Each structure stands twice: as structure tokens, then as C-alpha cells.
PDB file of C-alpha atoms and ligand atoms in Angstrom:
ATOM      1  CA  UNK W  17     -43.008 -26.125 154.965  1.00 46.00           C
ATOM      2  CA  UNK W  18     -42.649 -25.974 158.511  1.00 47.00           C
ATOM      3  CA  UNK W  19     -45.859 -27.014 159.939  1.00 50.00           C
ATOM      4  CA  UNK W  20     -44.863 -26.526 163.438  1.00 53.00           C
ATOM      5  CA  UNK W  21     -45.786 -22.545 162.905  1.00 68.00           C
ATOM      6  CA  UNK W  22     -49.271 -22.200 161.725  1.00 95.00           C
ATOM      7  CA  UNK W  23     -49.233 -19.483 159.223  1.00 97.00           C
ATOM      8  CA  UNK W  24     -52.428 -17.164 159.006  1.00 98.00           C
ATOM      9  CA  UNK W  25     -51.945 -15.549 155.893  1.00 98.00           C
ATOM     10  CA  UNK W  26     -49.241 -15.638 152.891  1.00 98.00           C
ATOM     11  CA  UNK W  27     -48.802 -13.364 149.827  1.00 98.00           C
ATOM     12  CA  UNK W  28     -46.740 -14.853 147.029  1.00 98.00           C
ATOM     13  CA  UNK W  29     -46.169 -12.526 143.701  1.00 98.00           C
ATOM     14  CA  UNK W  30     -48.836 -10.857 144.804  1.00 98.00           C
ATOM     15  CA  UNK W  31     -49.877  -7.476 142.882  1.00 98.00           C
ATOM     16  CA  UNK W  32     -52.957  -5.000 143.338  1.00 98.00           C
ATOM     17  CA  UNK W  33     -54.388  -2.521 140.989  1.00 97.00           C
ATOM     18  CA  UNK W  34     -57.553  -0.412 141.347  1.00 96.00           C
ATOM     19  CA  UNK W  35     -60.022  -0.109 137.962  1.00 91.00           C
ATOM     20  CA  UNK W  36     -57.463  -0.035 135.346  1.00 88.00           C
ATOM     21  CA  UNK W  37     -55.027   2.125 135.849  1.00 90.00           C
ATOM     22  CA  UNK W  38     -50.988   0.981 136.924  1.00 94.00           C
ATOM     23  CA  UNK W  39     -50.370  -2.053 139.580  1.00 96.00           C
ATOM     24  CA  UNK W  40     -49.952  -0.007 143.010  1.00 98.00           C
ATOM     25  CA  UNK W  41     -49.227  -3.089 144.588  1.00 98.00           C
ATOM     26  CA  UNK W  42     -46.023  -5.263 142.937  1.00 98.00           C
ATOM     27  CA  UNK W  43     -44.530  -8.969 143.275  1.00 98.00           C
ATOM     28  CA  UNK W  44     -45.289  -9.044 147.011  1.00 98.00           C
ATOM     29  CA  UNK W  45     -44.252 -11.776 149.281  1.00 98.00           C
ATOM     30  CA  UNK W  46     -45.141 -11.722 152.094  1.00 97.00           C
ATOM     31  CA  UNK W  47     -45.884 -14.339 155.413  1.00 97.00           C
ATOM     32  CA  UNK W  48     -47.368 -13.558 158.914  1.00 98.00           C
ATOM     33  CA  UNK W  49     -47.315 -16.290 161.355  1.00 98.00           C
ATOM     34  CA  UNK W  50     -50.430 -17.155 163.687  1.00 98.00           C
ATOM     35  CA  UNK W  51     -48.761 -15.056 166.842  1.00 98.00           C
ATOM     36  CA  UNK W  52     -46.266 -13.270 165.429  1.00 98.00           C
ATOM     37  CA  UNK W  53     -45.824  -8.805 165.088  1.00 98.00           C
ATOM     38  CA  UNK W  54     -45.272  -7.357 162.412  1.00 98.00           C
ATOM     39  CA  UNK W  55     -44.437  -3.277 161.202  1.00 98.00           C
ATOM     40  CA  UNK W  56     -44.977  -2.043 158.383  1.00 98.00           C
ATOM     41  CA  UNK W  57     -43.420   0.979 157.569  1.00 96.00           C
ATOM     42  CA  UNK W  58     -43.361   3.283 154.844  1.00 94.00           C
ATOM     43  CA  UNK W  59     -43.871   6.431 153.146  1.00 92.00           C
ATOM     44  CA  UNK W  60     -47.340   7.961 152.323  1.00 93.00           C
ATOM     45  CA  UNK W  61     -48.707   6.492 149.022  1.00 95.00           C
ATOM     46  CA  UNK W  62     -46.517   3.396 149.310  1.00 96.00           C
ATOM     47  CA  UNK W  63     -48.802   1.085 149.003  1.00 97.00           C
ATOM     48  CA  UNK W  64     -49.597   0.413 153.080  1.00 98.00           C
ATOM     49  CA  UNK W  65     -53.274   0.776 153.420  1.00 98.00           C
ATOM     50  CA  UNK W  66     -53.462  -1.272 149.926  1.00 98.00           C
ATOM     51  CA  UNK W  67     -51.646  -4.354 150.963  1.00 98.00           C
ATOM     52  CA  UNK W  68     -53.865  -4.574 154.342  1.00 98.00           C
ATOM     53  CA  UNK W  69     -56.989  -4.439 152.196  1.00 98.00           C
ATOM     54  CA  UNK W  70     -56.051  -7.246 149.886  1.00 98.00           C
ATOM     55  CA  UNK W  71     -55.025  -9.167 153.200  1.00 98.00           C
ATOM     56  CA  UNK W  72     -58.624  -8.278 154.514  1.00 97.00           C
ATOM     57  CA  UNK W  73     -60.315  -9.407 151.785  1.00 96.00           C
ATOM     58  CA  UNK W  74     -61.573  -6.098 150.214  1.00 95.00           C
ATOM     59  CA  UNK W  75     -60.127  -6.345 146.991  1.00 94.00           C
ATOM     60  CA  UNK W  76     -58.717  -9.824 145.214  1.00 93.00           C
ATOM     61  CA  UNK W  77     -55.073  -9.827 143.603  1.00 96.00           C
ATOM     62  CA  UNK W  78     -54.641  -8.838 140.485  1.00 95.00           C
ATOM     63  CA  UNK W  79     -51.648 -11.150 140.012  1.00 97.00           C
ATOM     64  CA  UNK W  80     -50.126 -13.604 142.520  1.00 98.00           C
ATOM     65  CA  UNK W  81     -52.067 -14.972 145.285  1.00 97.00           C
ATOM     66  CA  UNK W  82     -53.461 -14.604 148.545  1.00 97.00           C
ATOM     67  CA  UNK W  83     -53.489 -17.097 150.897  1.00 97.00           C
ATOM     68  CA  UNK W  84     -55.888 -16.755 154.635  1.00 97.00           C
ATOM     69  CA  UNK W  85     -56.333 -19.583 156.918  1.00 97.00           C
ATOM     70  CA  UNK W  86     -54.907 -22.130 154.542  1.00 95.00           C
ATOM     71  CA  UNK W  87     -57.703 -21.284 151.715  1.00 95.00           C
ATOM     72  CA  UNK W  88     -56.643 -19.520 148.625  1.00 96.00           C
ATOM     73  CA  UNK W  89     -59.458 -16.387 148.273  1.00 94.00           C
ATOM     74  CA  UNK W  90     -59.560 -16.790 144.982  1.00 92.00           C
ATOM     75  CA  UNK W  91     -61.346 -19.963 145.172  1.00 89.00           C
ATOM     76  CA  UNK W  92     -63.528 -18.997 147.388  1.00 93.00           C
ATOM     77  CA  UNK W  93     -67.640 -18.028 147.307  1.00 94.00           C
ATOM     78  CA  UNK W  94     -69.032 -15.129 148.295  1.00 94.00           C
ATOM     79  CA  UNK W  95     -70.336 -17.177 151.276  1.00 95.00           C
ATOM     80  CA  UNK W  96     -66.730 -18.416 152.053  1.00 95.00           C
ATOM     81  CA  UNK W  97     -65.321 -15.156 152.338  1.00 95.00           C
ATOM     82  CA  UNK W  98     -67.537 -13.327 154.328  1.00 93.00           C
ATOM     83  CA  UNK W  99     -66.924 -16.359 156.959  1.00 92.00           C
ATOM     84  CA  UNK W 100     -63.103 -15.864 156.614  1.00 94.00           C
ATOM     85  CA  UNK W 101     -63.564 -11.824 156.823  1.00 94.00           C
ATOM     86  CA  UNK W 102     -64.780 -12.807 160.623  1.00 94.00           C
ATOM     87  CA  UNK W 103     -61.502 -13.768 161.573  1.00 96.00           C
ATOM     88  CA  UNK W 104     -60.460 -11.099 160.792  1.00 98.00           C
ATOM     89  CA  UNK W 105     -59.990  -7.558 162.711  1.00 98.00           C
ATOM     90  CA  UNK W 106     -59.558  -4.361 160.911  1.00 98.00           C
ATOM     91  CA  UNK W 107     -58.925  -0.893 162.308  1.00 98.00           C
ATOM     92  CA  UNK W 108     -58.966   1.119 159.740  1.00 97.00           C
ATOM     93  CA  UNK W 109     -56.797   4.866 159.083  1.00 95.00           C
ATOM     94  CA  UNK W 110     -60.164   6.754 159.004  1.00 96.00           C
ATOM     95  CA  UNK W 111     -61.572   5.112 161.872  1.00 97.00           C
ATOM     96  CA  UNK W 112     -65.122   4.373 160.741  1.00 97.00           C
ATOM     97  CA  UNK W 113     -66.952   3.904 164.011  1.00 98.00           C
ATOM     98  CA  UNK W 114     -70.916   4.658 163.963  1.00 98.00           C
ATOM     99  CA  UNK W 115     -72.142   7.758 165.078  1.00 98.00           C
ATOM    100  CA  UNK W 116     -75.555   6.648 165.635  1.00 98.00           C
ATOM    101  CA  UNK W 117     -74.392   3.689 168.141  1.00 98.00           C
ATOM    102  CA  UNK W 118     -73.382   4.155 171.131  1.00 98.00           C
ATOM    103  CA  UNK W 119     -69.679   3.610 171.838  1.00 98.00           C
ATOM    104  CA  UNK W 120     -70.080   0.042 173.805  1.00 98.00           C
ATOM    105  CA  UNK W 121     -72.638  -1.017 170.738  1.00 98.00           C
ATOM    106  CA  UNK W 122     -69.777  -0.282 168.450  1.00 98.00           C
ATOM    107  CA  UNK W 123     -67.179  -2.332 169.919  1.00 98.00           C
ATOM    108  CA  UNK W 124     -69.588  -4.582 170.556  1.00 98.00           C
ATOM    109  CA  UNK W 125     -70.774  -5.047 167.272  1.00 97.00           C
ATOM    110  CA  UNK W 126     -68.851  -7.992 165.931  1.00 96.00           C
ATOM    111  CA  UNK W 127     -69.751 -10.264 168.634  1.00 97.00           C
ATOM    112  CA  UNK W 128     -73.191  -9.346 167.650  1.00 96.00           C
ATOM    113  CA  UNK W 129     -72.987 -10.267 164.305  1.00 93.00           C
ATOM    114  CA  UNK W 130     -71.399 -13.055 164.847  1.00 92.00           C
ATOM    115  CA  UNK W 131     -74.147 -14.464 166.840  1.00 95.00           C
ATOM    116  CA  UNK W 132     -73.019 -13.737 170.176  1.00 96.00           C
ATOM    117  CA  UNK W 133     -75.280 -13.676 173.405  1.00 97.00           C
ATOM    118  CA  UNK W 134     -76.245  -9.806 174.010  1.00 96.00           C
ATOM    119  CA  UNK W 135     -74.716  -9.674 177.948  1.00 97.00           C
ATOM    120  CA  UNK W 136     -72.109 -11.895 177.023  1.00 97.00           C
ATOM    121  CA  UNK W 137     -71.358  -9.066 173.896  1.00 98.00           C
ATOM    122  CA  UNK W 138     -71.506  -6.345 175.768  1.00 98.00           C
ATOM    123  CA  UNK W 139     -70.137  -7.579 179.160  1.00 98.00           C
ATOM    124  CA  UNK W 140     -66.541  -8.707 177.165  1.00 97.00           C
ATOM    125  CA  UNK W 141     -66.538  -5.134 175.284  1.00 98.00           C
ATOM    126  CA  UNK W 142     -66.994  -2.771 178.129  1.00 98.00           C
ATOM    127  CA  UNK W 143     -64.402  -4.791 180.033  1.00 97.00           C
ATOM    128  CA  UNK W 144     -61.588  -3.960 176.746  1.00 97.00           C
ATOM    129  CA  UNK W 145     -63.217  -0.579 176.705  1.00 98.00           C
ATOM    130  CA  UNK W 146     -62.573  -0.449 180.463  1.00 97.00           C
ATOM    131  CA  UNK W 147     -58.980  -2.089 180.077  1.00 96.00           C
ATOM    132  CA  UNK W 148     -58.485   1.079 177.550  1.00 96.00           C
ATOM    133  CA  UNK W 149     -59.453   4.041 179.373  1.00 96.00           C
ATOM    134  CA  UNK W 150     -62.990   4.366 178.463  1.00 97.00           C
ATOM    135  CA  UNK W 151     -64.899   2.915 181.160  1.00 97.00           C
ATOM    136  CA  UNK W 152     -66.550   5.820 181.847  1.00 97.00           C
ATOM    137  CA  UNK W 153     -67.872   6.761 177.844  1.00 98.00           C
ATOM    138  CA  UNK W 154     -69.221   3.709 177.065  1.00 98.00           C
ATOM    139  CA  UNK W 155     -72.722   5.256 176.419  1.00 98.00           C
ATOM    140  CA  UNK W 156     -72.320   8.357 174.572  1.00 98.00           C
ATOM    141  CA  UNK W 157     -71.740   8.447 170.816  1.00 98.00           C
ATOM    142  CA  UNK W 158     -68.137   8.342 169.182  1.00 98.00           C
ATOM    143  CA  UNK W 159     -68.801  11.562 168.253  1.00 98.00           C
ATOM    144  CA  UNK W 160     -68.749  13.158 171.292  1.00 98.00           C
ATOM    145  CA  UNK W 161     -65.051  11.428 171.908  1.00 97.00           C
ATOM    146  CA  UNK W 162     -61.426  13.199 170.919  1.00 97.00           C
ATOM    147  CA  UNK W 163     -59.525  11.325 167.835  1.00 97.00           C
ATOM    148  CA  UNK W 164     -57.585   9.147 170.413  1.00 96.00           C
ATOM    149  CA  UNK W 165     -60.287   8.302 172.340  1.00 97.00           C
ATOM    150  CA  UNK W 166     -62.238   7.175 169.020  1.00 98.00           C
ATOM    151  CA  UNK W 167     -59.076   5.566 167.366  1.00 98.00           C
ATOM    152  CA  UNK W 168     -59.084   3.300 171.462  1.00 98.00           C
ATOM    153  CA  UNK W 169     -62.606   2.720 170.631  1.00 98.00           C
ATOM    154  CA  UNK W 170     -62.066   1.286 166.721  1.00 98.00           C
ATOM    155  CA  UNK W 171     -59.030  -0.635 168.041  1.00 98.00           C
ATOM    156  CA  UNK W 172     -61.689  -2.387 170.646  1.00 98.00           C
ATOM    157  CA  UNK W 173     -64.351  -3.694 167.868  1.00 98.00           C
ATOM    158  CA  UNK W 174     -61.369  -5.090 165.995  1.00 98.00           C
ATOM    159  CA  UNK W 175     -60.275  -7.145 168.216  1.00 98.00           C
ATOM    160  CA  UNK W 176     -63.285  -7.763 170.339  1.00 97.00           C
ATOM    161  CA  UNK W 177     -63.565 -11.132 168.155  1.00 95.00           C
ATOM    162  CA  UNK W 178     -60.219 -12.049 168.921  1.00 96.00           C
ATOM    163  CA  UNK W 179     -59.271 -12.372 165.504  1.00 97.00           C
ATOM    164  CA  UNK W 180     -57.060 -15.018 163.556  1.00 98.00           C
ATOM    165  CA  UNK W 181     -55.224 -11.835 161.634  1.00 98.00           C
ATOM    166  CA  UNK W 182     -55.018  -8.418 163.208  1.00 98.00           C
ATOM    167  CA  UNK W 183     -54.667  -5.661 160.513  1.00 98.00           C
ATOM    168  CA  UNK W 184     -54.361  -2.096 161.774  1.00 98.00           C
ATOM    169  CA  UNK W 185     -53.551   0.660 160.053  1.00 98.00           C
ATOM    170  CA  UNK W 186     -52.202   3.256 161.587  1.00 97.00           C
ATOM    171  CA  UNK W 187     -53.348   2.705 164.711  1.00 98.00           C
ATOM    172  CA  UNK W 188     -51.518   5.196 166.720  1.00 97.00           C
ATOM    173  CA  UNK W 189     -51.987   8.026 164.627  1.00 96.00           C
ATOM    174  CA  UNK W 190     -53.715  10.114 167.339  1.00 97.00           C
ATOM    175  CA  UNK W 191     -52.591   8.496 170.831  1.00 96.00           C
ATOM    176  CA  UNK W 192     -49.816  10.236 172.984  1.00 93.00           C
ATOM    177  CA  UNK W 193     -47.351   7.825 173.878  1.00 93.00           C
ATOM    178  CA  UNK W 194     -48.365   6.523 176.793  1.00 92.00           C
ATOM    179  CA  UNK W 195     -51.967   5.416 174.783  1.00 93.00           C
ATOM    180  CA  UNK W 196     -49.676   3.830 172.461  1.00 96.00           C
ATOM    181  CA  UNK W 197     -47.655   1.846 174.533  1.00 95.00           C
ATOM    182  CA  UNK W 198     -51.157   0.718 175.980  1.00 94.00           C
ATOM    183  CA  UNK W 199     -52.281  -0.508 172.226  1.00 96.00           C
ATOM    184  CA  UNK W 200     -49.460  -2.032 171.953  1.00 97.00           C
ATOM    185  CA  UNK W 201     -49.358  -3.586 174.741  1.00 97.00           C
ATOM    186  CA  UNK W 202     -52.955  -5.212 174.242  1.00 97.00           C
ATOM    187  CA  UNK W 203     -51.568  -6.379 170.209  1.00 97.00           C
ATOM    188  CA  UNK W 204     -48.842  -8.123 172.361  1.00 97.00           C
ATOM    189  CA  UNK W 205     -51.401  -9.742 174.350  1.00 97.00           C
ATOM    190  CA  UNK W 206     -53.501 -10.905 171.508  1.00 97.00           C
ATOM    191  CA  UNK W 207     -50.244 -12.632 169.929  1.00 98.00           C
ATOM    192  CA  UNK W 208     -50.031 -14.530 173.030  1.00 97.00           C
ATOM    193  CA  UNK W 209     -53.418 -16.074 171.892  1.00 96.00           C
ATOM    194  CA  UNK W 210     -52.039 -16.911 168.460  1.00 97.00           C
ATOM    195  CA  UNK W 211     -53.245 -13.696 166.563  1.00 98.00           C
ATOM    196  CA  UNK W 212     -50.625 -12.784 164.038  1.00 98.00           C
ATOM    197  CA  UNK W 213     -50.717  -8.975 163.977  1.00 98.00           C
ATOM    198  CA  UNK W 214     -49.779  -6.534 160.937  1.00 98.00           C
ATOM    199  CA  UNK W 215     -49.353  -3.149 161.940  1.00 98.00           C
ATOM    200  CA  UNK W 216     -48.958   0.143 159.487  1.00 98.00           C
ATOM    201  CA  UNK W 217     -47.366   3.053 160.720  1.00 96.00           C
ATOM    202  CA  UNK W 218     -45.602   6.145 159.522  1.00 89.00           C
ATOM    203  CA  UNK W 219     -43.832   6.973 162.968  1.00 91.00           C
ATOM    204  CA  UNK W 220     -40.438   5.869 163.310  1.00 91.00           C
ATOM    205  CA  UNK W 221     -40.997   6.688 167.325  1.00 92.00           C
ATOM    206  CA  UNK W 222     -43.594   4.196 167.632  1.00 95.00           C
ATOM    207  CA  UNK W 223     -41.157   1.359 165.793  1.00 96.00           C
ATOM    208  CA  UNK W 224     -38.228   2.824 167.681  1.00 95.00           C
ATOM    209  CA  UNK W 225     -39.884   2.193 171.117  1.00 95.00           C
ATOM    210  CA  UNK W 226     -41.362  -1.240 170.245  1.00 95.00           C
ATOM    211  CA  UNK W 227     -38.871  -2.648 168.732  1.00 93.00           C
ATOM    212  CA  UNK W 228     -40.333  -5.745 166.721  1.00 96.00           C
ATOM    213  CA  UNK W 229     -39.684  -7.080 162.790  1.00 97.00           C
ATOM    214  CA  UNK W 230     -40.491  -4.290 160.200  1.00 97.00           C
ATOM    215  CA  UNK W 231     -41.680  -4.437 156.758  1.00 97.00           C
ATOM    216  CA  UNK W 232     -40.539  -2.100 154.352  1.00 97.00           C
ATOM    217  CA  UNK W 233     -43.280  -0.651 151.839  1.00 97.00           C
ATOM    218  CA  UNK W 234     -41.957   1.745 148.827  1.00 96.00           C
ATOM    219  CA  UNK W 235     -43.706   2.597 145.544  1.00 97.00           C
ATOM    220  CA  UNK W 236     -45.586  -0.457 145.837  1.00 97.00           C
ATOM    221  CA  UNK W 237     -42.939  -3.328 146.637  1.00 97.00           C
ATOM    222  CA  UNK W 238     -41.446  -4.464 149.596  1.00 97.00           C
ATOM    223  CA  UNK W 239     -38.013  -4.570 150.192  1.00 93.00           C
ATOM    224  CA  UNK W 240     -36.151  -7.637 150.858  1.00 78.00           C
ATOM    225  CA  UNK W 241     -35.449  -8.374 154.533  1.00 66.00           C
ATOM    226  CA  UNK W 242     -32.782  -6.352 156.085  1.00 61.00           C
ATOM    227  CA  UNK W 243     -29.714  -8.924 155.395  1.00 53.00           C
ATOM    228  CA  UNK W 244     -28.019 -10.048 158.507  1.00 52.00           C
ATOM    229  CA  UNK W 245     -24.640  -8.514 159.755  1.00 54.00           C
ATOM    230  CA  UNK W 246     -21.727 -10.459 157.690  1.00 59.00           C
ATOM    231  CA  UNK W 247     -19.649 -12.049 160.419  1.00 57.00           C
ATOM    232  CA  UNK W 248     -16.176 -10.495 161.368  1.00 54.00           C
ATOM    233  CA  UNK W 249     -13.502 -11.961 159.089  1.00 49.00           C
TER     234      UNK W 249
HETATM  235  N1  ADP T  20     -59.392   3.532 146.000  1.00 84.89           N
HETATM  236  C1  ADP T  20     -58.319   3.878 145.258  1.00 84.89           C
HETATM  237  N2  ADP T  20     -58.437   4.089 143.925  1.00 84.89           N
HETATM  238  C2  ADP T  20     -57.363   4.421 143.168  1.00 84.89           C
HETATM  239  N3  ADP T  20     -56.119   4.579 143.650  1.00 84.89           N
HETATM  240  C3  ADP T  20     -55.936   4.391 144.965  1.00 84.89           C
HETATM  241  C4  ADP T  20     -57.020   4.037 145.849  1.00 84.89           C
HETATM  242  N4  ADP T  20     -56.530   3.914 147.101  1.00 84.89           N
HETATM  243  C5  ADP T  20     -55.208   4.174 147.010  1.00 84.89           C
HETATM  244  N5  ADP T  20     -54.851   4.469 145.747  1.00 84.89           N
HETATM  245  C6  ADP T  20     -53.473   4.758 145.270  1.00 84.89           C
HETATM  246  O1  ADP T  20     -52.655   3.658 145.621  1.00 84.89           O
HETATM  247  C7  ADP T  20     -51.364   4.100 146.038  1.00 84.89           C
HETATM  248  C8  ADP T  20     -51.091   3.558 147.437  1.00 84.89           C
HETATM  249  O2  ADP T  20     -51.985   4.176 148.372  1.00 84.89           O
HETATM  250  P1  ADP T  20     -52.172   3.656 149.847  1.00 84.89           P
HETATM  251  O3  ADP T  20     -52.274   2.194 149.821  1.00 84.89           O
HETATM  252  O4  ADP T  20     -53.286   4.426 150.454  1.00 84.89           O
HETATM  253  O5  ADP T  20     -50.759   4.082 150.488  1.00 84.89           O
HETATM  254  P2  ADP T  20     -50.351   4.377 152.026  1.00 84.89           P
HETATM  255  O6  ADP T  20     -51.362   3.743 152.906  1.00 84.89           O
HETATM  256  O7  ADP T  20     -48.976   3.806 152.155  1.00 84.89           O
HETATM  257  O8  ADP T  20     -50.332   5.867 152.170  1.00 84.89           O
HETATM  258  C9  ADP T  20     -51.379   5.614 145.967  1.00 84.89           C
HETATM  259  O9  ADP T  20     -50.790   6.008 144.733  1.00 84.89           O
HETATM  260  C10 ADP T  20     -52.858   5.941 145.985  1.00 84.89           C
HETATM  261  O10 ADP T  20     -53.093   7.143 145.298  1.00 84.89           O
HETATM  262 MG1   MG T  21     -52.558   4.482 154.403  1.00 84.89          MG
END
């Protein structure tokens, strides 16, 4: 193993079913560096949301195993997880900000929980919340916000941490492309601090205009890395 690249999180023969019903998730390999970008792309009810929740820790393997921070999950206690689930940041498709908190209290949440001063929370949100837009809405509800604005808003508490892995699943979904280019921009930055990002995404414009390694999701498997061009004979 090369251990000059730290690797954050590794999938090997992984699978994933929910209850008892077929595997939705097959034989997946799968490695993301500390610091590195990653797509992945692929139709709806491939598998994409799936594979980021067994990387977050939501559900464990059926098969195979998943490897975070160097520590096998299945081995791990209940205890043990919830510490690893810290390092990591989730935006999820549907959002799932808090109504009843104001928008700076919901990006600023994670800092909170994880024990963080209150000015020293809320001070390093509303400057990413400023960074994205929103300096002006940090004390009204989500609800009051459009989709973008909201989707800016979950992107901020996930990686208000600055976390080891960087899930996000469609995270574009309702930003124009200028808001987009400004995510992306900010997942860029957060490699440069050794985050290794995974991003899910439907939109072959978003890919197309940031270019960056893609993973290819269908039925439940990816596909083998794009082999390189043959060299001219
Ligand atoms: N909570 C769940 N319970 C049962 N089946 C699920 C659940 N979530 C997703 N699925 C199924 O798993 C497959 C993959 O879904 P998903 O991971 O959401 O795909 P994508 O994000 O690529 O659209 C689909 O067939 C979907 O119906
Ligand atoms: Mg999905």
C-alpha cells in the first residue's frame, strides 16, 4: 500500500441491502483519498444515495467491508462510530435543515455538538454562510429561503466541521450555475485541507464544467475505471 496518500475511506466487495429484499448495492470497490474529488454519476435508482449512506455510516455492509479512517466499522461500538460519524459531512438529496432553528444555528450546529465555544461556532458559520451568499439570512428560518438558498445553507453545516470525508449528494440540484461553480469551488478548497470529497450528481453539465474523476453507478455496481487510450501502434 502506498502510505504516502492517506486514504479516508475504502470499500472492498462491498454490497448493501435494505430488510430483506435483493442486494441494491453489489461487489463495490471503491477508494477515496484524504484530498482527492470524486463524481459519481449515474442514473436514478442506481444505487447513488445508497453507497454514500454505507460510506456515512447509516447502514453496515451486508457483504464486503467498509473501511473509514483506517478502522473497519464493523468492529466498531456504538460509541466508536458515532465519534467517526463526526468526521464526517453529509449533505443530504432532501436537504434536512431545521425549520425551527434559525439558519446560522443550523450550520452552526455541528460545531455545537461537537463541543465547540458558542462565538467561536457561530462566528466560523456566518463567515461560510457569508462566503456563500447568505450573509444577509442568517437569522430567519430555512423555511423562509428558496431551494438553492437552503441546499447553500445544508452544504454549510456539512462542512462547517471541516470534515475528514465529504459526502454530498446531489448537491447542486437546485443552484444556477454560477451557485454551482461557487460549491464547487468551496469542495475544491476543502481538498486543499486534505478532505477527500464524494460527490453524486445526475447532471452531466455540472461534470462537464468541472471536469474531475467520475464514478460510474448502474443497477447497483460500479463500472470499472474508464481504461486508458491504447497507444498508437
Ligand atoms: N430505504 C430504502 N428501503 C428500500 N429500498 C430502498 C431504500 N432506499 C433506496 N432503495 C432502493 O435502492 C435502489 C437504489 O436507490 P438510491 O440509492 O436512492 O439510488 P439513486 O440515489 O442513484 O437514485 C432503488 O431501487 C431504491 O428503490
Ligand atoms: Mg439519490
Amino acid at each position: 500500500m502506498d502510505s504516502s496518500v492517506a486514504v479516508v475511506a475504502r470499500l472492498r466487495g462491498a454490497a448493501l441491502r435494505y430488510g430483506t429484499a435483493a442486494d441494491v448495492l453489489s461487489d463495490v470497490d471503491l477508494t477515496i483519498a484524504a484530498g482527492s474529488f470524486q463524481f459519481l454519476i449515474g442514473p436514478s435508482g442506481a444505487g447513488k444515495t445508497s453507497l454514500l449512506r454505507l460510506l456515512g455510516l447509516a447502514h453496515r455492509p451486508s457483504a464486503g467491508s467498509v473501511v473509514l479512517f483506517g478502522r473497519d466499522v464493523a468492529a466498531l461500538s456504538t460509541e466508536q462510530r458515532d465519534r467517526l460519524r463526526r468526521r464526517i459531512g453529509f449533505i443530504y438529496q432532501d436537504l434536512r435543515l431545521i425549520d425551527e432553528l434559525s439558519v446560522l444555528d443550523n450550520a452552526a450546529l455541528p460545531l455545537r455538538l461537537a463541543g465547540v465555544e458558542d462565538a467561536k461556532a457561530t462566528g466560523h458559520a456566518r463567515m461560510l454562510l457569508a462566503w456563500l451568499g447568505l450573509g444577509e439570512l442568517v437569522e430567519v428560518s430555512p423555511s423562509r429561503l428558496s431551494m438553492g438558498q437552503r441546499q447553500l445553507v445544508a452544504a454549510a453545516r456539512a462542512v462547517v466541521c471541516r470534515p475528514g470525508l465529504l459526502l454530498a449528494d446531489e448537491p447542486t440540484s437546485y443552484l444556477d450555475p454560477d451557485l454551482a461553480a461557487r460549491l464547487m469551488r468551496l469542495f475544491r478548497e476543502l481538498t486543499k485541507v486534505g478532505t477527500g470529497v464524494l460527490l453524486a450528481t445526475h447532471s452531466r453539465e455540472l461534470v462537464a464544467r468541472h471536469p474531475a474523476p467520475v464514478l460510474r453507478i448502474a443497477a447497483g455496481r460500479l463500472a470499472p475505471p474508464v481504461a486508458a487510450k491504447p497507444m498508437a501502434a
